[in-house]
Short mmCIF file of C-alpha atoms in Angstrom, two decimals:
data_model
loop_
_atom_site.label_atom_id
_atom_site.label_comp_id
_atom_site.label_asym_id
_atom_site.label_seq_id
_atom_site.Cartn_x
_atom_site.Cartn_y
_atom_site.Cartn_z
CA UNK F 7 -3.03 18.50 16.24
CA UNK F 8 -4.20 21.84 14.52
CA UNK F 9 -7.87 19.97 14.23
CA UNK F 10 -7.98 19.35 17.88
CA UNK F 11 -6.75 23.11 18.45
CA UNK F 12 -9.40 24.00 16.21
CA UNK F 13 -11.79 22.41 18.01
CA UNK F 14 -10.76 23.57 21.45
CA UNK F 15 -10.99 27.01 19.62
CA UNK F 16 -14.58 26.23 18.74
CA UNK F 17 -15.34 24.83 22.08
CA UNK F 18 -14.42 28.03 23.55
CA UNK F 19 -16.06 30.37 21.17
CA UNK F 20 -19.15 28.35 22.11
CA UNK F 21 -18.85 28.73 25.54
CA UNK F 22 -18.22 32.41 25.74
CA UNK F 23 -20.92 32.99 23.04
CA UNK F 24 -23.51 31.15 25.67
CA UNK F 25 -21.90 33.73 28.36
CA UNK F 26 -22.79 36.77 27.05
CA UNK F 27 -25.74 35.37 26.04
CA UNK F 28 -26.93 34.54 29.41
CA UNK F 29 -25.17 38.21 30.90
CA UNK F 30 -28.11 39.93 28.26
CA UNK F 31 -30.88 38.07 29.41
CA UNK F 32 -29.79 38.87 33.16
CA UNK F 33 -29.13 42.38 32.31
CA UNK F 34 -32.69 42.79 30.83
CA UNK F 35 -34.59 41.27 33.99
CA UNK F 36 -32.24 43.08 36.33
CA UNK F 37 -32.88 46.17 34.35
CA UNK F 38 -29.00 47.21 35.18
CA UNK F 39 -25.86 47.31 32.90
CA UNK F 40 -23.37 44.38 34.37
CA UNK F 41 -19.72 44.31 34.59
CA UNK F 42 -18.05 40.77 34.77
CA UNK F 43 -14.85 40.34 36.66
CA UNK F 44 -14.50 36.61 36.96
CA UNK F 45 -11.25 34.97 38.05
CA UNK F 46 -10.38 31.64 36.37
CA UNK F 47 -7.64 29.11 38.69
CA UNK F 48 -6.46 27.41 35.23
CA UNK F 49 -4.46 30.83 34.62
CA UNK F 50 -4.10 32.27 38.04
CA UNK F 51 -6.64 34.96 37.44
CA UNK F 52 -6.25 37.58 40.54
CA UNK F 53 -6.99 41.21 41.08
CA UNK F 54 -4.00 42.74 39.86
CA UNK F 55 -2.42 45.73 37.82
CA UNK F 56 -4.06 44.22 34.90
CA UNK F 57 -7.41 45.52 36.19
CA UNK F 58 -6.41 48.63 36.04
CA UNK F 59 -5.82 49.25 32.23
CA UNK F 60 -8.49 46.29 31.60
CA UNK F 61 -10.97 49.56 33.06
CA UNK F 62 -9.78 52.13 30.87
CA UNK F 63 -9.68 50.06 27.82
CA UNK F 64 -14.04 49.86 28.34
CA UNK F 65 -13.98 53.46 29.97
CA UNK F 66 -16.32 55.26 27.15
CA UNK F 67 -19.21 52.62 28.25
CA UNK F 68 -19.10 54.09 31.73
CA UNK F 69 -21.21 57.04 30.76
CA UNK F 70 -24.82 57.85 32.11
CA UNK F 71 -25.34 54.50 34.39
CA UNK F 72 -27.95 54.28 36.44
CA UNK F 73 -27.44 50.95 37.71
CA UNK F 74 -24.47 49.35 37.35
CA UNK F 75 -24.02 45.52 38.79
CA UNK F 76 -20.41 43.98 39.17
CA UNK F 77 -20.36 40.19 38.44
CA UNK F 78 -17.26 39.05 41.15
CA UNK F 79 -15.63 35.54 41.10
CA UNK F 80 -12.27 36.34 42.45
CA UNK F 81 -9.92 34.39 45.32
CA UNK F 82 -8.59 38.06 46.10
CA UNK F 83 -5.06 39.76 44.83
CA UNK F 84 -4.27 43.06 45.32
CA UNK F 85 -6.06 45.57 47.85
CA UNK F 86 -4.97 48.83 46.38
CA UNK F 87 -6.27 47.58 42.75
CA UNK F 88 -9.54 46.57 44.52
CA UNK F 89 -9.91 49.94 45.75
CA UNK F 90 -9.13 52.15 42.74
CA UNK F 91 -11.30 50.23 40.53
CA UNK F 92 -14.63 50.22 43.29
CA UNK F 93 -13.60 54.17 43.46
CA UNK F 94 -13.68 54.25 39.33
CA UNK F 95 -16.71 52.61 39.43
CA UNK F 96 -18.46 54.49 42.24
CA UNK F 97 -18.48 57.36 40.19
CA UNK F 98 -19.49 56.59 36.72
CA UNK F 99 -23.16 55.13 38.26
CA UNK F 100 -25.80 55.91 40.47
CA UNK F 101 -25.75 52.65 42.55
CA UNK F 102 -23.58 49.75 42.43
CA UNK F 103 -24.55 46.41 42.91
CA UNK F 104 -22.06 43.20 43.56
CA UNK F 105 -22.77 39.74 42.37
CA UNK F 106 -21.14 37.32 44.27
CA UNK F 107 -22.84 33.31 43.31
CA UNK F 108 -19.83 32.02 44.41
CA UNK F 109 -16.77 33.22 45.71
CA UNK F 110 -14.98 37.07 46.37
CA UNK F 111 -12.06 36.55 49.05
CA UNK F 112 -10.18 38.93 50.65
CA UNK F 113 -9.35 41.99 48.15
CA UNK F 114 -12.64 40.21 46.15
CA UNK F 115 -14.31 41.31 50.06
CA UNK F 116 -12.89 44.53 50.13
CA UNK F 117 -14.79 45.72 46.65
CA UNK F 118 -17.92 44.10 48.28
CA UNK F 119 -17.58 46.99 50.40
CA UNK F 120 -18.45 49.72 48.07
CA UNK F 121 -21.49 48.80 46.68
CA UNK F 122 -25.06 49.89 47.68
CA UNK F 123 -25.97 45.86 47.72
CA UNK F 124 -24.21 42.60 47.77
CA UNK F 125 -26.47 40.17 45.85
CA UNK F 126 -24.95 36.75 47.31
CA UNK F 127 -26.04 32.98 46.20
CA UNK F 128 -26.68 30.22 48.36
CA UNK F 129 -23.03 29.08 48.58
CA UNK F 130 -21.72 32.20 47.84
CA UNK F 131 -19.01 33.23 50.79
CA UNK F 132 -16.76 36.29 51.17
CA UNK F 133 -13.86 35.89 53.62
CA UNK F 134 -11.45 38.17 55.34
CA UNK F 135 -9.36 41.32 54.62
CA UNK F 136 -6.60 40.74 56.13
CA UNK F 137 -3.82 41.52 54.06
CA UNK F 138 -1.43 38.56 52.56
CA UNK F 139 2.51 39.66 52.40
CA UNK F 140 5.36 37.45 51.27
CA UNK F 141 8.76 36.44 52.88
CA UNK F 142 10.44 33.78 50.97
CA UNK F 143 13.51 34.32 52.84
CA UNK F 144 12.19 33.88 56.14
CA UNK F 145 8.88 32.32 55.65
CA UNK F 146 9.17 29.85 52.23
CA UNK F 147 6.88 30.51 49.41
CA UNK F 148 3.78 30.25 51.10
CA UNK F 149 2.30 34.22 51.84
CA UNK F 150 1.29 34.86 55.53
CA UNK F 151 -0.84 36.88 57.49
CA UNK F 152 0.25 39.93 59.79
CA UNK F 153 -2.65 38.44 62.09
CA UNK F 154 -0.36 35.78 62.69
CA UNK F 155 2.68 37.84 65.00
CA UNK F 156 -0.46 39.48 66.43
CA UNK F 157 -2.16 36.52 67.45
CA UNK F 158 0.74 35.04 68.95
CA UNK F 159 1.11 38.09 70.53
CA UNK F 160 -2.46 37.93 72.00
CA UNK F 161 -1.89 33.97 72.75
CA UNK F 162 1.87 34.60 74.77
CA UNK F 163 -0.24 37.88 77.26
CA UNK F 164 -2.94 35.22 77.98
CA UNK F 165 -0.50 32.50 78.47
CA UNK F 166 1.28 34.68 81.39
CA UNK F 167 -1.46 36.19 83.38
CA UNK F 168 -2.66 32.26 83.46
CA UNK F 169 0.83 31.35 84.94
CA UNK F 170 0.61 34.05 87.23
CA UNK F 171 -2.94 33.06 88.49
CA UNK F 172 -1.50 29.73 89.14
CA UNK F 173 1.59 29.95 90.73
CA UNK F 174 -0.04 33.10 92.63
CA UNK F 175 -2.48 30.65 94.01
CA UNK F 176 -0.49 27.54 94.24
CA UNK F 177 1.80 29.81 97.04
CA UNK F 178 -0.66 30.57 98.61
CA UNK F 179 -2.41 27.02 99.39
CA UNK F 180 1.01 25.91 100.15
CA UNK F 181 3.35 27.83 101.69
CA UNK F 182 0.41 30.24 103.86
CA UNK F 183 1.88 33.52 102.41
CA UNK F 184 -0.07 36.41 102.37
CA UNK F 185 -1.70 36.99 98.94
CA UNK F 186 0.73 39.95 98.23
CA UNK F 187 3.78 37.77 99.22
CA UNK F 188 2.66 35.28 97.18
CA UNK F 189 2.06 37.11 94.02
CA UNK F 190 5.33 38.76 94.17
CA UNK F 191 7.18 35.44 93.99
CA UNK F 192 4.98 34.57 91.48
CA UNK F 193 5.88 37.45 89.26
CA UNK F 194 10.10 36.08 89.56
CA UNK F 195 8.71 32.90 87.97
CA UNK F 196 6.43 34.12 85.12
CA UNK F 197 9.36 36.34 84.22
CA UNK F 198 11.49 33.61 83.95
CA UNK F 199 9.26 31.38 82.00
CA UNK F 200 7.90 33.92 79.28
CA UNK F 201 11.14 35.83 78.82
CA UNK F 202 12.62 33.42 76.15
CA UNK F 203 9.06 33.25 74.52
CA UNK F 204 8.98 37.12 73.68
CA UNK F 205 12.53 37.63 73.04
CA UNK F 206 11.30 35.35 69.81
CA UNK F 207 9.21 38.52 68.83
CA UNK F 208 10.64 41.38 66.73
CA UNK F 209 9.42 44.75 67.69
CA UNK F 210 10.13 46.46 63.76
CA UNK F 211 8.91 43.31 62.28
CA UNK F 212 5.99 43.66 64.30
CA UNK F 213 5.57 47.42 63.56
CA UNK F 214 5.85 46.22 59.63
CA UNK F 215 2.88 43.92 60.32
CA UNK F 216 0.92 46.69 62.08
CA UNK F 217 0.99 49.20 58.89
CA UNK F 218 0.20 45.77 56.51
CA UNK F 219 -2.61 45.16 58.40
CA UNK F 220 -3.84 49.19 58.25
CA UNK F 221 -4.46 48.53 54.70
CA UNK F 222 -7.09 46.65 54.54
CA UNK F 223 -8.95 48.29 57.20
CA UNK F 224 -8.23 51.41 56.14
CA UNK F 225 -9.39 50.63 52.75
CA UNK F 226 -12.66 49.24 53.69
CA UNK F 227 -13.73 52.06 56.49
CA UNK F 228 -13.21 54.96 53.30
CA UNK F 229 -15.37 52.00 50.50
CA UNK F 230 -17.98 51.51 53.89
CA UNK F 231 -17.83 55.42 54.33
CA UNK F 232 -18.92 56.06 50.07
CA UNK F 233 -22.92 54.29 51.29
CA UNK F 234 -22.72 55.80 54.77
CA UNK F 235 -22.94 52.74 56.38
CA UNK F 236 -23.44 53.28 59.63
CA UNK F 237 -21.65 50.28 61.18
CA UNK F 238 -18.10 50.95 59.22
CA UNK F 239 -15.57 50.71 61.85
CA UNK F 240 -17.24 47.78 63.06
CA UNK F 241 -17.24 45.69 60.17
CA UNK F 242 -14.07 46.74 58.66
CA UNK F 243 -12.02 45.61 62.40
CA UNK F 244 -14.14 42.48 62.77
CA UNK F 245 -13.25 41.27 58.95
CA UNK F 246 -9.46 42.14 59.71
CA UNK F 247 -9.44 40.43 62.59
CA UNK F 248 -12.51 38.55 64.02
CA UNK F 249 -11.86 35.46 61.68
CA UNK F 250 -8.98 32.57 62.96
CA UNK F 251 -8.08 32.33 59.00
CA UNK F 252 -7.72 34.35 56.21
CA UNK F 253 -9.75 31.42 53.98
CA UNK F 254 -12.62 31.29 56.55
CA UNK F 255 -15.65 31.24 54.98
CA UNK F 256 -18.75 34.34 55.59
CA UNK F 257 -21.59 33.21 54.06
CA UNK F 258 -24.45 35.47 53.63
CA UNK F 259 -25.73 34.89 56.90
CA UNK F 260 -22.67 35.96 58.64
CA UNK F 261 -22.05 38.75 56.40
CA UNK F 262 -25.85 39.95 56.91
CA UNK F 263 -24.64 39.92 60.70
CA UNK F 264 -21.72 42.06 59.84
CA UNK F 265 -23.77 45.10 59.18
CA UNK F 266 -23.24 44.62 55.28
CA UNK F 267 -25.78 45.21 52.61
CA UNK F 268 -26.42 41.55 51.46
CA UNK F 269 -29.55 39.89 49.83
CA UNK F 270 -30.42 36.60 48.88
CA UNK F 271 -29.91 36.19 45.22
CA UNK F 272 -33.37 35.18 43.06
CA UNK F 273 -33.50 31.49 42.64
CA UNK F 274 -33.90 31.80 39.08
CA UNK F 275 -31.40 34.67 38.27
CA UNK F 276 -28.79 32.60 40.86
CA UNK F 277 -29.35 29.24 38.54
CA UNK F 278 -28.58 31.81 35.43
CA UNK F 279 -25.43 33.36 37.00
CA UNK F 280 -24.02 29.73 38.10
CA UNK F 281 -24.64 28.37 34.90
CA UNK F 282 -22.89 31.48 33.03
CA UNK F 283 -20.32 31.34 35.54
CA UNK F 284 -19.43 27.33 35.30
CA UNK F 285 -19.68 27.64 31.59
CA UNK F 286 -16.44 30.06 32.52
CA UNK F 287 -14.68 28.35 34.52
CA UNK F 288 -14.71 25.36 32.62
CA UNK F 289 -13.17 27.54 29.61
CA UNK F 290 -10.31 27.91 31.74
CA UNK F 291 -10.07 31.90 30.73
CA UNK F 292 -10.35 34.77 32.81
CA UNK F 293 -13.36 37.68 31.82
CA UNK F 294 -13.29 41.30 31.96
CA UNK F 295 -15.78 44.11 30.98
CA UNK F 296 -18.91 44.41 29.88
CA UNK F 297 -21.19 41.62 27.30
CA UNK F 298 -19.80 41.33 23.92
CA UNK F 299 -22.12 41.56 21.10
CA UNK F 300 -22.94 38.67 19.56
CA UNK F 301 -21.01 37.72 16.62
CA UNK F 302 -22.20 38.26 12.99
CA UNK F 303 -21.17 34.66 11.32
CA UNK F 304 -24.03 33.97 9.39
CA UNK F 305 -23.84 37.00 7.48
CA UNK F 306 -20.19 36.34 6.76
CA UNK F 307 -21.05 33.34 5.29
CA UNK F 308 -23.52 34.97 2.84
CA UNK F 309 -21.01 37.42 1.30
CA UNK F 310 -18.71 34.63 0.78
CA UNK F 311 -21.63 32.77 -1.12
CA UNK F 312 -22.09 35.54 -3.30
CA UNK F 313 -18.33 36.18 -3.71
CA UNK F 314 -18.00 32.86 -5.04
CA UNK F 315 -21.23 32.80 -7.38
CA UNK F 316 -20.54 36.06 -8.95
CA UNK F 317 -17.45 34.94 -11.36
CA UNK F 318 -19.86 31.90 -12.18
CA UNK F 319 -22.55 34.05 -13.76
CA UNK F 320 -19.90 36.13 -15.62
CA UNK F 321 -18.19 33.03 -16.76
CA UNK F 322 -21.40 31.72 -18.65
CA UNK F 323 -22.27 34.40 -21.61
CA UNK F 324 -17.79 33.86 -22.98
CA UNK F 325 -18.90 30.23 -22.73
CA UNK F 326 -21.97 30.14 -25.04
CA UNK F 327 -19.84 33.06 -27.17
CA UNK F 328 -17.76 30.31 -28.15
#
């Protein structure tokens, strides 16, 4: 057991050494200092609270940046962390760059838009802001989206100017009323067909949904505002609610579309980030902060070897004494 720990241990150190490794060499042709944030499913990495003092524990490295480049794998988490850390990092560099090879959802979208450039790979996809709240009581386990009251808000209006078009019309063919006749015995029928359908909805609940949903897209007009983006209110309102699901996915074709800053990823940088980034995720570990320096083992070993040969050459001189 405590050898196949040991080399699981090993395994590990191995990978992450080949991480950082690969985050030098990137740094050096991207001539920018990069920040990994990469989210890991095996132990339900998210943007959390975590992030915050993760930050601060690397905050002396944040000083005189001229480029700084954020390395994102993240299925989303919490919006107001997502914020305050883009805002932290906003002001310790000149420009900010995002990294996104693969994946940044939802609050992971939201820090995408603070930076001067999104630097997306070929399968790389952000998604929308909408924001996710929980109601086990009503709801189960499973979080929702506020869009989802709204839409079947949106859905139940459409639904009863259609009825009223038809039974509006359907008088009128039949029974030779005038068109104003007819729509006002129309209107007694649509009435009486959608009332049970909105009495389903609840006006506070709804109100609750309305200020959930202001967070995102409040959030991400004040990150769009920081490069003066000119389309802000735009993009913000068509990520919180263009999209028919929170997972649906915006390449960088779509997200080029937007309005937002995106570029194609090199080929050969975007082969070096997916490789780092696999290496990762098959470690099963979460990452935070900047490259580690690489370890010093080999020179450990050497003062051992001298540790160990020094009581050998002291030993000989008593034994020839005798």
């Amino acid at each position: 057991m405590r050898k196949l720990e040991a080399r699981v241990s090993e395994e590990k150190a191995r990978l992450m050494e080949a991480f950082w490794r690969a985050i030098r060499k990137l740094e050096a042709k991207r001539k920018s200092k990069i920040f990994c944030l990469i989210h890991c499913p095996d132990d339900g990495g998210h943007i959390c609270d975590s992030m915050i003092w993760q930050t601060l524990s690397e905050r002396d490295k944040f000083q005189n940046l001229g480029t700084l480049e954020l390395l994102l794998h993240t299925p989303g988490g919490s919006a107001d962390i997502a914020y305050q850390v883009v805002r932290f990092l906003r002001r310790h560099c000149k420009t900010l760059n995002i990294i996104v090879p693969l994946l940044a959802k939802s609050a992971g979208t939201l820090m995408c838009l603070g930076a001067d450039a999104i630097y997306m790979g070929e399968l790389g996809e952000l998604g929308p802001i909408d924001v996710q709240i929980s109601d086990p009581i009503e709801k189960g386990s499973k979080s929702i989206s506020p869009l989802d009251e709204f839409k079947s808000a949106e859905f139940l209006r459409d639904y009863a100017v259609e009825i009223l078009d038809i039974f509006t019309l359907l008088i009128v063919r039949r029974s030779g009323m005038s068109l104003k006749e007819s729509l006002h015995e129309s209107l007694h029928f649509t009435t009486e067909i959608m009332r049970p359908l909105y009495e389903q909805l609840d006006p506070l609940e709804i109100g609750e949904y309305k200020r959930a949903l202001a967070i995102g897209e409040e959030y991400g007009d004040r990150l769009l505002a920081m490069t003066k983006n000119p389309h802000r209110k735009l993009i913000s309102q068509a990520l919180l609610s263009k999209y028919p699901s929170h997972g649906f996915v915006i390449d960088r074709v779509e997200a080029r579309t937007l309005g937002l800053p995106v570029h194609a990823l090199d080929s050969a940088q975007e082969t070096m980030f997916l490789s780092a980034l696999t290496s990762i995720l098959r470690m099963g570990e979460s990452v935070y902060g900047f490259g580690k320096m690489p370890t010093s083992k080999p020179a450990a070993r050497l003062v051992r070897k001298k540790q160990v040969a020094a009581p050998k050459t002291a030993a000989t001189p008593i034994a020839a004494a005798g």
